[in-house]
Short mmCIF file of C-alpha atoms in Angstrom, two decimals:
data_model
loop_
_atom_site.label_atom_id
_atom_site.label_comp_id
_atom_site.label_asym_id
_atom_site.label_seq_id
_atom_site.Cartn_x
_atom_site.Cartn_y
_atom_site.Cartn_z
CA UNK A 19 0.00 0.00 0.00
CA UNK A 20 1.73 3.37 -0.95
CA UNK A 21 1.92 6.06 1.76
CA UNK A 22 -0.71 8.27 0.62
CA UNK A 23 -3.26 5.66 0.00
CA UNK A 24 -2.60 4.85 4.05
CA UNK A 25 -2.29 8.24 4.74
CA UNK A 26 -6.02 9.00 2.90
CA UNK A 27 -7.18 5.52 4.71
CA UNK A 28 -6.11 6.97 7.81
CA UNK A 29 -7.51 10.31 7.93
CA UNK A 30 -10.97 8.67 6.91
CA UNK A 31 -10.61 6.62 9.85
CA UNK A 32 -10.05 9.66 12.26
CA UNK A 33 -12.77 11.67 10.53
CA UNK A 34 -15.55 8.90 11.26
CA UNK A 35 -14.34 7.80 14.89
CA UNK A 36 -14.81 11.46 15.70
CA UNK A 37 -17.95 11.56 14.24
CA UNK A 38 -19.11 8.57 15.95
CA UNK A 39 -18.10 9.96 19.26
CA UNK A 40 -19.65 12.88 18.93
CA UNK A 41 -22.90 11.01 17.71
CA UNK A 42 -22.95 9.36 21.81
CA UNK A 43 -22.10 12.31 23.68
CA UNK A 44 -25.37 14.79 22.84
CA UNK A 45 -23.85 18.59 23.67
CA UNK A 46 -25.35 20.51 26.15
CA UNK A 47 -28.46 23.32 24.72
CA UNK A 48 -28.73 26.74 25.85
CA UNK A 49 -32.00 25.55 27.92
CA UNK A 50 -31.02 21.87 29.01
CA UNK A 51 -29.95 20.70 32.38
CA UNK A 52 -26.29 19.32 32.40
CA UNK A 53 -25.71 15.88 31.89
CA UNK A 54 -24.75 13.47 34.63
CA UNK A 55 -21.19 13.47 33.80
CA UNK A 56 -21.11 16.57 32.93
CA UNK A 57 -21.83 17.22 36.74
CA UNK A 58 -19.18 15.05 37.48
CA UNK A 59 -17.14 16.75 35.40
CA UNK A 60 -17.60 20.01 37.32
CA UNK A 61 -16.74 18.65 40.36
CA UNK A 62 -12.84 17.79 38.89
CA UNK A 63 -12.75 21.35 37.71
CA UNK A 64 -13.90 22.43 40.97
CA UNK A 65 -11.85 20.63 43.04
CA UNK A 66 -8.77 21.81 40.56
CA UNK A 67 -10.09 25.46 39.86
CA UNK A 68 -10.00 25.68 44.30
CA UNK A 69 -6.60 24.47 44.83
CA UNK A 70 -4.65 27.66 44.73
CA UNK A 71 -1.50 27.33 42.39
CA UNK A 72 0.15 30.67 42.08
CA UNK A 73 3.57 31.56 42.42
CA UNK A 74 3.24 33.29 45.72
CA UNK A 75 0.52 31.00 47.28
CA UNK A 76 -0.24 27.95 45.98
CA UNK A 77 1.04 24.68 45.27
CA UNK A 78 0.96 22.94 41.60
CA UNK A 79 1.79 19.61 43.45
CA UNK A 80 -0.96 19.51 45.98
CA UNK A 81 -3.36 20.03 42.55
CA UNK A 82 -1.21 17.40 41.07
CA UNK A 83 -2.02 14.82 43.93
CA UNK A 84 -5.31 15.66 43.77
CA UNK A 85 -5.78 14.54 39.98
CA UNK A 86 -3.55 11.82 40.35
CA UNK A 87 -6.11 10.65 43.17
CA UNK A 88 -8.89 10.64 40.81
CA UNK A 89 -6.84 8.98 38.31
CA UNK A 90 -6.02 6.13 40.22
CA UNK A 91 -9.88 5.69 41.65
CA UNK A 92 -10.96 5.45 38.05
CA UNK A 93 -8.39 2.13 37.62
CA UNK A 94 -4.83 3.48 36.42
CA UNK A 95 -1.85 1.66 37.80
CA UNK A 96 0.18 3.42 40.07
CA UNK A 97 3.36 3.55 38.16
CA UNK A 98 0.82 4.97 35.45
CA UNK A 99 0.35 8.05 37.85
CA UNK A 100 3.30 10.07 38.37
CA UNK A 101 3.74 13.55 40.42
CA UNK A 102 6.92 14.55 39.54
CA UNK A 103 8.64 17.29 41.98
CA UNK A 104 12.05 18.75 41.82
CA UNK A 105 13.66 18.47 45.12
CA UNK A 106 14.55 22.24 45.13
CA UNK A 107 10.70 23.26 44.80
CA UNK A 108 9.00 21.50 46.66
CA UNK A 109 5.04 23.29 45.58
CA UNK A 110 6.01 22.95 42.28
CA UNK A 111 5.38 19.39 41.23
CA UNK A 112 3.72 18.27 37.45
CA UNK A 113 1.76 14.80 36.82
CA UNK A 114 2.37 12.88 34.54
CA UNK A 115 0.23 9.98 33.20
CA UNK A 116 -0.60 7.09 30.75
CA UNK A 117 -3.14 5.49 29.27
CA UNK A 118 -1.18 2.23 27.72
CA UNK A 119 -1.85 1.57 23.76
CA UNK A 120 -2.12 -1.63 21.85
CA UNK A 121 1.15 -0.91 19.77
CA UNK A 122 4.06 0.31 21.29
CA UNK A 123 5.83 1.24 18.41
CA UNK A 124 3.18 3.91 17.59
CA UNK A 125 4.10 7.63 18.86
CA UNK A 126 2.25 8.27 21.82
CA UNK A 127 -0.27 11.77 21.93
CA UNK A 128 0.97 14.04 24.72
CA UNK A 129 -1.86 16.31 25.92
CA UNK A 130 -0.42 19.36 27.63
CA UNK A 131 -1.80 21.18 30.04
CA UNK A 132 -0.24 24.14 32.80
CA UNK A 133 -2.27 23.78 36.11
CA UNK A 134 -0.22 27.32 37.82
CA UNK A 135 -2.10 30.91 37.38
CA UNK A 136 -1.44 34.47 37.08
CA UNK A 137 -1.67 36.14 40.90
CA UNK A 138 -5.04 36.90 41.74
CA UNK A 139 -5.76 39.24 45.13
CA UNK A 140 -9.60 38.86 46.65
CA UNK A 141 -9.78 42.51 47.37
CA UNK A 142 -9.76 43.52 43.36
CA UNK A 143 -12.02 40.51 42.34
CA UNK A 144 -15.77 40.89 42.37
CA UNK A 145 -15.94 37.71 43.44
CA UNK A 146 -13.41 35.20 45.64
CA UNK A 147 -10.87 34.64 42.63
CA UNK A 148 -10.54 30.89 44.42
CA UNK A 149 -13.68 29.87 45.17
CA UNK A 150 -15.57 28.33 41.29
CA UNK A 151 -18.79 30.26 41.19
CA UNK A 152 -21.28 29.73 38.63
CA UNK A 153 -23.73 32.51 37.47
CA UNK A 154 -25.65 33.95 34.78
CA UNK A 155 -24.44 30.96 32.10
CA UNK A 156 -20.61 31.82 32.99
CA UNK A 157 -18.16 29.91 35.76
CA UNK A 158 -15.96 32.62 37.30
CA UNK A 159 -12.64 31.97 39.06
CA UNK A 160 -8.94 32.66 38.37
CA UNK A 161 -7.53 30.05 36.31
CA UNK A 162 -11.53 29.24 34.76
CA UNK A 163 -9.93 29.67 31.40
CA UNK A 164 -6.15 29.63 31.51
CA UNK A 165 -5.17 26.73 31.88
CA UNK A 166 -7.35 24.93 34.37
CA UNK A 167 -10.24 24.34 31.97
CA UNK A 168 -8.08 22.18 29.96
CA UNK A 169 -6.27 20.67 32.11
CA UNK A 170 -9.24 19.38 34.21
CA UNK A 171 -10.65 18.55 30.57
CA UNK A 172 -7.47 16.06 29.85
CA UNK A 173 -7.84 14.49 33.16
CA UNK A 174 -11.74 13.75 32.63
CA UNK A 175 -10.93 12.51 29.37
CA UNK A 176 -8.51 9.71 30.87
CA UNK A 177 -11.24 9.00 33.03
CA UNK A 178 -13.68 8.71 30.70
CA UNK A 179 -12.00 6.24 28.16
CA UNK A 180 -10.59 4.28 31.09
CA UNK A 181 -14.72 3.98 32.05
CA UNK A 182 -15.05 3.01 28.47
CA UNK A 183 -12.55 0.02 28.38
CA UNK A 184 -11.43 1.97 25.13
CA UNK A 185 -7.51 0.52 24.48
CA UNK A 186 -5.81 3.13 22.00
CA UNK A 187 -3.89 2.24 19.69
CA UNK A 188 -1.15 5.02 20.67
CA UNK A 189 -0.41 5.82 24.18
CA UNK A 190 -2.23 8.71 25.25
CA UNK A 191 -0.29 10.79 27.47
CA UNK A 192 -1.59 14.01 29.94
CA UNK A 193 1.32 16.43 31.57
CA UNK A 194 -0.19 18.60 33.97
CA UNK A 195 2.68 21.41 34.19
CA UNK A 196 3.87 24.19 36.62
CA UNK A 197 5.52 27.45 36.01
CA UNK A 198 3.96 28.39 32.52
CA UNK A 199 2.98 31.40 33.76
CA UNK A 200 6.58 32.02 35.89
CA UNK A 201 8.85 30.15 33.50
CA UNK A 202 11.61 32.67 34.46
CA UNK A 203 11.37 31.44 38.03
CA UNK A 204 10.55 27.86 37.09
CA UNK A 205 9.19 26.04 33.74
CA UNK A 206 7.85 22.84 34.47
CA UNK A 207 7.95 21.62 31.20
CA UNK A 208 11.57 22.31 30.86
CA UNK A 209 12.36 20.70 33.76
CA UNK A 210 10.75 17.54 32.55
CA UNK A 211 12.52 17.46 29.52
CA UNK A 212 15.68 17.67 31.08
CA UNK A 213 14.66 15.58 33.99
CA UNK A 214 11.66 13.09 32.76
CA UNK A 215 11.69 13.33 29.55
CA UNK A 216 10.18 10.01 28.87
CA UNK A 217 6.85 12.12 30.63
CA UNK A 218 6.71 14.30 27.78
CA UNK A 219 8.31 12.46 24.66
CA UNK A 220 5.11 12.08 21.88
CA UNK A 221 4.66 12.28 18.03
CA UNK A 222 2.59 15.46 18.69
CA UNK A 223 1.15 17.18 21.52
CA UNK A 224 -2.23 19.03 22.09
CA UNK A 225 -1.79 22.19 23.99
CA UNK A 226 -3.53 25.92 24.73
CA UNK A 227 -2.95 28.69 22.72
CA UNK A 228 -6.28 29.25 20.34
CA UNK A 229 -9.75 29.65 21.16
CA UNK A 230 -12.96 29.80 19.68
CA UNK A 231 -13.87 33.30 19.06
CA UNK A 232 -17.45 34.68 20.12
CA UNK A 233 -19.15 37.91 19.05
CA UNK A 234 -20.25 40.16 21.12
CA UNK A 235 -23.70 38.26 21.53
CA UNK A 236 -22.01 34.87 21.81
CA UNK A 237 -22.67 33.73 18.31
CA UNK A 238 -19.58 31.04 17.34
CA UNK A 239 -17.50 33.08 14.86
CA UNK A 240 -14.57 31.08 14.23
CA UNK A 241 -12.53 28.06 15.41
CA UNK A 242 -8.98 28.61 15.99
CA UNK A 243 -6.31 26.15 15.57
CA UNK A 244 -2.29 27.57 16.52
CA UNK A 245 0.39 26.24 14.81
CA UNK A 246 3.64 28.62 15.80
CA UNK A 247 3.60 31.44 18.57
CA UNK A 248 5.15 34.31 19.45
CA UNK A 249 8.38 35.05 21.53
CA UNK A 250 7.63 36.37 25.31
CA UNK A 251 10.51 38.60 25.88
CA UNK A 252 10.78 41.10 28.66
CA UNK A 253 12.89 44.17 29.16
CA UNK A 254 14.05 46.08 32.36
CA UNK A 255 14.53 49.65 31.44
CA UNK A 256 16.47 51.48 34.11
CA UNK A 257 17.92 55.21 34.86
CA UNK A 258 19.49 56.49 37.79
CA UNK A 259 20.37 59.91 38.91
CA UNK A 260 21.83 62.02 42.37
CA UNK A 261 18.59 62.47 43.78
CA UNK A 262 18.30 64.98 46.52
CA UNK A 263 15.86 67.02 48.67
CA UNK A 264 12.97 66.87 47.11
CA UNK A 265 12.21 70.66 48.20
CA UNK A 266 15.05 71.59 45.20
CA UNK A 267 13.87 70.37 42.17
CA UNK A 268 15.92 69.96 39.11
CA UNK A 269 15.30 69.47 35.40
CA UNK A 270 17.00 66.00 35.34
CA UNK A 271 14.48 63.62 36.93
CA UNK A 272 14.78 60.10 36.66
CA UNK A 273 11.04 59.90 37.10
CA UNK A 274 10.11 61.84 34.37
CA UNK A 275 12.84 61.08 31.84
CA UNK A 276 11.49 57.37 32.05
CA UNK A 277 8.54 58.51 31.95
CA UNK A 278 9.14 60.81 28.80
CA UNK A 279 10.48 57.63 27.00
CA UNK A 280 7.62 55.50 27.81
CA UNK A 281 5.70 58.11 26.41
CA UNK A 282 7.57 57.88 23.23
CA UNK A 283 7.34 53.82 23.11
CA UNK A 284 3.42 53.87 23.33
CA UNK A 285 3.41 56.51 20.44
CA UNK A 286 5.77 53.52 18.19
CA UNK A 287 4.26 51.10 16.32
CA UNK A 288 6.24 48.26 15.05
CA UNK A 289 6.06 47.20 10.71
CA UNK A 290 2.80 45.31 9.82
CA UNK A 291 5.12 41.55 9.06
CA UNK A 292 2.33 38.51 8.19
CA UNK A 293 3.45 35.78 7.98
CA UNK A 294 1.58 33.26 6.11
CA UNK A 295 -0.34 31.79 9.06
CA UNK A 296 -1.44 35.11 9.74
CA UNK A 297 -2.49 35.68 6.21
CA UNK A 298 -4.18 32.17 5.65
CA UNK A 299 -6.17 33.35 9.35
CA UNK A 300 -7.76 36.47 7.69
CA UNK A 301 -8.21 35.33 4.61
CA UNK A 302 -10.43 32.34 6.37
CA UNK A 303 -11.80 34.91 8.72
CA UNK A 304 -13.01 37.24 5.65
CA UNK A 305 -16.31 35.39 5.22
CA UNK A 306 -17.50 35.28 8.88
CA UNK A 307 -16.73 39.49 9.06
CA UNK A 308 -18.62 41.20 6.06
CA UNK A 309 -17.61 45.03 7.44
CA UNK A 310 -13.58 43.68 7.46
CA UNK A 311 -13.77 41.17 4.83
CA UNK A 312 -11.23 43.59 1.73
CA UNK A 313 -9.38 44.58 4.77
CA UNK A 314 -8.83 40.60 5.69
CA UNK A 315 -8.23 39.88 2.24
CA UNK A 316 -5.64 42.41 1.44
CA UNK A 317 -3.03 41.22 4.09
CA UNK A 318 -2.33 38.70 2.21
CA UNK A 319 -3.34 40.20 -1.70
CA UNK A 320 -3.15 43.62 -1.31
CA UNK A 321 -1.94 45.15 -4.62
CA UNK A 322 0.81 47.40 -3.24
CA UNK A 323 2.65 47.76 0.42
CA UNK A 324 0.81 50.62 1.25
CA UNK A 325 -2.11 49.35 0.38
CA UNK A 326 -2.08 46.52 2.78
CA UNK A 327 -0.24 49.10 5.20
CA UNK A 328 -3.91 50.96 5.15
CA UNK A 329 -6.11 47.50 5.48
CA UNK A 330 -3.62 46.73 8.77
CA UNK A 331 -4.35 50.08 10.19
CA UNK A 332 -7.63 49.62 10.05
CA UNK A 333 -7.85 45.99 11.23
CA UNK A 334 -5.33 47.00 14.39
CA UNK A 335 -7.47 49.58 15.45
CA UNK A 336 -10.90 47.35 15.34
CA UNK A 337 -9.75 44.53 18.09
CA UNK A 338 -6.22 44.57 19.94
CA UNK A 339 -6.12 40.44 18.84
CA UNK A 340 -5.83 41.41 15.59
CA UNK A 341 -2.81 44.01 15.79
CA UNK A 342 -1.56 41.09 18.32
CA UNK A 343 -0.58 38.75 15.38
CA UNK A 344 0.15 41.28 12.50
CA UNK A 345 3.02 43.05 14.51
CA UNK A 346 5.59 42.95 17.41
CA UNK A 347 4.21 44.33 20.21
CA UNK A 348 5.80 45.93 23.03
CA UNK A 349 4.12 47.34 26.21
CA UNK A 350 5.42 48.47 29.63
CA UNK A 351 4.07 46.41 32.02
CA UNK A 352 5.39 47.56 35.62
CA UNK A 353 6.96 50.61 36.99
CA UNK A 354 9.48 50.90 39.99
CA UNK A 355 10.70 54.45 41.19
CA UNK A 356 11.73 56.82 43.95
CA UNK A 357 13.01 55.57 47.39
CA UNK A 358 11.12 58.04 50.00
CA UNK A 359 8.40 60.56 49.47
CA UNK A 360 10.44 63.65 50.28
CA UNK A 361 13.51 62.91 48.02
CA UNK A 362 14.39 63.43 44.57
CA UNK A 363 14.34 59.49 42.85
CA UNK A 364 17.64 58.34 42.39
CA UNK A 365 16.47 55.33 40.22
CA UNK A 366 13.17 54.29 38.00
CA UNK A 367 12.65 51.30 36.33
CA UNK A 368 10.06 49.85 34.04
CA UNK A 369 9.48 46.21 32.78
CA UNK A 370 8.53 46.05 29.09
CA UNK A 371 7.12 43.47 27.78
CA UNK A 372 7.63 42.36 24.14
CA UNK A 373 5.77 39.42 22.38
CA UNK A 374 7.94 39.21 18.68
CA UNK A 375 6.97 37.78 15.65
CA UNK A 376 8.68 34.64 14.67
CA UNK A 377 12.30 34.92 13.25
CA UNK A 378 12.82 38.15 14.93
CA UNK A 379 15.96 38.31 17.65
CA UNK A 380 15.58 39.34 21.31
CA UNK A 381 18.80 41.20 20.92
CA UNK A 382 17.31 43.31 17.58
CA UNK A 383 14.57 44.37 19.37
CA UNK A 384 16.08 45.31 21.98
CA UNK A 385 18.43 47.99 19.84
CA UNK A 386 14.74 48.98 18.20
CA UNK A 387 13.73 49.95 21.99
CA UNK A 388 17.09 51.89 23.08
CA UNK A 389 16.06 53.83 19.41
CA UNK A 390 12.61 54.57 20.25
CA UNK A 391 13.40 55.21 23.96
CA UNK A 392 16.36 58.00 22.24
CA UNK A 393 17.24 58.46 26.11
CA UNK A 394 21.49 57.01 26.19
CA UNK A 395 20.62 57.35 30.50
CA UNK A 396 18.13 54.64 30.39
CA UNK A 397 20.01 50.88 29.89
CA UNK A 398 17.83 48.34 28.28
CA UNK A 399 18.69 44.77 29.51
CA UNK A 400 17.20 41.52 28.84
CA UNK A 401 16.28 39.40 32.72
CA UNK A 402 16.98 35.93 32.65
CA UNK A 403 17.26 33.59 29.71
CA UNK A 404 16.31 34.26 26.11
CA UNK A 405 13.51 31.49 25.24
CA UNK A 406 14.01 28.78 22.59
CA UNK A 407 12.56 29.69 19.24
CA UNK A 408 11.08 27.10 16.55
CA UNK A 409 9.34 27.42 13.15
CA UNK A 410 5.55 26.28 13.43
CA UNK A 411 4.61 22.38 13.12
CA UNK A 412 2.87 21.99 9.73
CA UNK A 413 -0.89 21.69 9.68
CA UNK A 414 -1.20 18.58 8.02
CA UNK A 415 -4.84 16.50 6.99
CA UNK A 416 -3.83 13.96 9.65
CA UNK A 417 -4.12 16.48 12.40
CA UNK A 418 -6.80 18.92 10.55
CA UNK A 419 -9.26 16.61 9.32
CA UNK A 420 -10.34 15.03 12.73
CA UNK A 421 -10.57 18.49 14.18
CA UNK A 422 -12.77 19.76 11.29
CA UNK A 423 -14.84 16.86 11.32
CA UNK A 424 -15.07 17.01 15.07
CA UNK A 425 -16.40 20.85 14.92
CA UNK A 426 -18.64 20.09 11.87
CA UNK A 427 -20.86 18.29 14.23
CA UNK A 428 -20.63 20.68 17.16
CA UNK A 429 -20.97 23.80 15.35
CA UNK A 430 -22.44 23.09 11.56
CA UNK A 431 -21.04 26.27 9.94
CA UNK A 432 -18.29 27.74 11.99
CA UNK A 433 -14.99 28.00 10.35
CA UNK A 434 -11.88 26.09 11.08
CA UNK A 435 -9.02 29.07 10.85
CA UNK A 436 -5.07 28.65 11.40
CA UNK A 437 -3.51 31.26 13.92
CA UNK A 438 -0.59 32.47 15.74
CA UNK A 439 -0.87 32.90 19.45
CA UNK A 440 0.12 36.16 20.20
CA UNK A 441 1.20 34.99 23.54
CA UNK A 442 3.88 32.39 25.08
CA UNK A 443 2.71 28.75 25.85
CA UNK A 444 4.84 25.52 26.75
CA UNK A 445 4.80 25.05 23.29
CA UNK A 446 7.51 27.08 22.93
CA UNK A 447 9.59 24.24 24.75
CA UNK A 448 8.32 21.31 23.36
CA UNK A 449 8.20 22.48 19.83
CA UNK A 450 12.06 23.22 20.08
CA UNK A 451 12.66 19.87 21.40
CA UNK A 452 11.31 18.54 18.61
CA UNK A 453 7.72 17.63 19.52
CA UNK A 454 5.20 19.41 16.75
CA UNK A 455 2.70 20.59 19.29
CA UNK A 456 -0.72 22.23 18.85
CA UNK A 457 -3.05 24.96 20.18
CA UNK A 458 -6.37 23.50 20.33
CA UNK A 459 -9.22 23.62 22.75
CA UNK A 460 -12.44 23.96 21.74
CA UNK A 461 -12.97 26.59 23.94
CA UNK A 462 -14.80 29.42 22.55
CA UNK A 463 -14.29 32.75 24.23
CA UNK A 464 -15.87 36.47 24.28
CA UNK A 465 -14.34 39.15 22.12
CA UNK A 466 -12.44 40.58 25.56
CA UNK A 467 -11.08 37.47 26.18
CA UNK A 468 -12.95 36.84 29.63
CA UNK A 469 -10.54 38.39 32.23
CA UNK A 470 -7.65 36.46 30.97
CA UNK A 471 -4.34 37.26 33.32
CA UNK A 472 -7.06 40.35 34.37
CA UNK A 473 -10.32 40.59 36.87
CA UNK A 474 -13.01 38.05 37.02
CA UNK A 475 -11.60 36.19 34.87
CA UNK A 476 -14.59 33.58 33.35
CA UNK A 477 -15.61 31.41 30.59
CA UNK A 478 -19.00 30.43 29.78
CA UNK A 479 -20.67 27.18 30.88
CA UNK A 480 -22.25 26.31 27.40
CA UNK A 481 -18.34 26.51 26.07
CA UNK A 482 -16.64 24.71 29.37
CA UNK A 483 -18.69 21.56 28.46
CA UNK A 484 -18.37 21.45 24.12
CA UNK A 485 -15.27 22.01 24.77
CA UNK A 486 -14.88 19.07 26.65
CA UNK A 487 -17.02 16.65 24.27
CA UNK A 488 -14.80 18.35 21.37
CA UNK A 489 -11.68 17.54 22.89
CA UNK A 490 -12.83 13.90 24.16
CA UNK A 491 -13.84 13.06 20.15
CA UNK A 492 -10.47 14.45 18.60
CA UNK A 493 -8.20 12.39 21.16
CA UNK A 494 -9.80 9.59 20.43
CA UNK A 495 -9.94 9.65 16.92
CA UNK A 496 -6.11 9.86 17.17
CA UNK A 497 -5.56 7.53 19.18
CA UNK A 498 -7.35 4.72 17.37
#
């Protein structure tokens, strides 16, 4: 049998076990009462969502034990069930687990999840950022989107096909990660490549990084699929002077000469540089937005530079995602200055953070920020290590076709589009070691991105639970 007669038998294969799963697991209405284990289900996320894992707080390997408990109650072998924890950092352990294929020469699926979250403090929330609350259709909590949705999705689905007595084909591996969110502090996924890497090894990983994309009344737009990502790179920008009594004032003031510079970096905007993920994104976005649709069209066929210069203008200015992925992007992030109230500051800092296109260096944008900055007094230096950078895995049928089919049932309609995250997952890591890995979720989102890293962060019920059948009916159609 050639190779692309298996390769067209295969994809066939994935595209009707998807459907078929799909078929048994009816998807929750806007009216109907959840399912029984969909209930369940809640009760995981729950238990995960109120386990505090931030940096300052929290403990990634108290969350791990806690899903490696359910784990093991729904059957899995104890050396199946791993919580990995470096010696050094202690509240920072990862699990790793298996669900054992029929062939072992067949390249396992790693699905990828982080389980730490951005700092959340009670008395800016509207609610206890800790405590899952569910109200008016959403589920509110820190973490209710990023990344404790799927990971609490990847451990249900282990349970699920264990309940099943489905045997894969392919190993089906989860990693449950800390440090995504920290990864100058500590990556978790790093550490397990270097440490464990047997956790992590896979033919291809499923990961975060794309959404489905709401409108503003919650119809389904688009599906997003992320192949490739920008680089996370931060900046300390810092300028120090005499001081003095504050009660003598002088024109050179560290506080305002940073200030003045910061000024001039929000005024820069960095070229308009698709590449062709970006390009094939609008031009498969064009349909679903009549009132953008040239502008879509013409970054990738605009007759002249400026013309597509114009279209990008307009396009940036409409929704901040869009300018996210059609640019680099830099944006202070934290200021630091002045040492008492009645003194003159003798230092001021900033952190600026920069998310770069794709075959861009660290080190030539950070000349592009001493120009724009045109202060010699403020030094630009780059904290901690310069990430690994890869080019993105390759979208092929094998990994499209069960998705598509998958989301042809869920949503009859709603586009299938390639992106580029705008932000920095663990993909970054795993990609560079040589593991093609994949944004995909299910998840559809509101246009503001539901609190994200912000306040109240959320995600709607109706999308926690699709989500959940989507990804269930894609793993196992690649798994078979």
């Amino acid at each position: 049998m050639s190779a692309t007669v298996a390769a067209r038998r295969l994809t066939t294969g994935l595209i009707a076990a998807a459907a078929l799963t799909l078929a048994a697991s009816p998807t929750l209405g806007q009216n109907d009462a959840p399912r029984a284990d969909q209930l369940a289900f809640r009760e995981l996320y729950r238990e995960l969502i109120e386990t505090n894992t931030t940096l300052s707080e929290g403990s990634c390997t108290l969350a791990s034990e806690r899903m490696a408990a359910r784990l093991r109650a729904a059957g899995y072998a104890e050396g199946d069930v791993r919580v990995l924890v470096p010696a050094e950092r202690p509240k920072d352990g990862n699990l790793a687990a298996v669900l054992r294929g029929s062939d072992p020469s067949a390249a396992p699926i790693l699905l990828l999840a982080h389980i730490d979250v951005v700092e959340a403090r009670r008395e800016d929330w509207e609610r206890d950022p800790f405590t899952l609350v569910e109200e008016n259709g959403y589920f509110h909590a820190r973490g209710a989107q990023d990344d404790k949705a799927q990971a609490a999705i990847w451990v249900d689905t282990l349970i699920r096909l264990k309940a099943e007595g489905f045997t894969p084909t392919r190993d089906i591996k989860i990693a449950l990660t800390c440090g995504e969110e920290t990864s100058d502090t500590f990556n978790g996924v790093s550490w397990l490549l270097e440490h464990h890497r047997d956790a992590l090894q896979a033919g291809f990983a499923l990961n975060e990084g794309a959404r489905g994309r709401l409108d503003a009344e919650g119809n389904r737009v688009a599906l997003e699929i992320q192949a490739g990502e920008k680089v996370y790179q931060d900046y300390r920008l810092e300028i120090s002077n005499p001081g003095g009594h504050s009660s003598r004032p002088v024109p050179d003031n560290a506080i305002y000469r940073l200030s003045a510079a910061l000024t001039r970096l929000d005024d820069h905007t960095f070229p308009t540089e698709p590449n062709e993920t970006v390009k094939a994104y609008f031009a498969a976005l064009a349909p679903t937005n009549p009132a953008f649709a040239d502008d879509m069209r013409a970054i990738g066929s605009a007759a002249t530079p400026e013309a597509r210069e114009a279209a990008a203008r307009r396009l940036s200015a409409a929704d901040p995602a869009w300018n996210a992925v059609l640019r680099t992007t830099c944006v202070a992030t934290m200021v630091d200055a002045g040492h008492a109230p009645n003194a003159l500051p003798q230092r001021a800092t900033a952190n600026v953070n920069c998310r770069i296109l794709p075959g861009h260096d660290p080190q030539t944008v950070r000349a592009e920020l001493e120009r724009v900055l045109a202060d010699t007094g403020i030094a630009v230096t780059i904290p901690g290590n310069i990430d690994p950078t890869s080019p993105p895995p390759p979208l092929s049928p094998a990994l499209m076709d069960p998705i598509r089919a998958a989301a042809a049932e869920l949503w009859p309609g709603v586009p299938v589009v390639p992106s580029m995250s705008p932000g920095a997952t663990d993909g970054r890591f795993t990609n560079a070691a040589g593991i093609p890995t994949y944004g995909v979720t299910g998840l559809f989102a509101d246009p503001d991105g539901g609190g994200v890293h912000g306040l109240n962060e959320r995600i709607r019920v109706r999308s926690l639970y699709e989500g959940r059948d989507f990804l269930f009916a894609i793993v196992k159609a690649y798994a078979r």
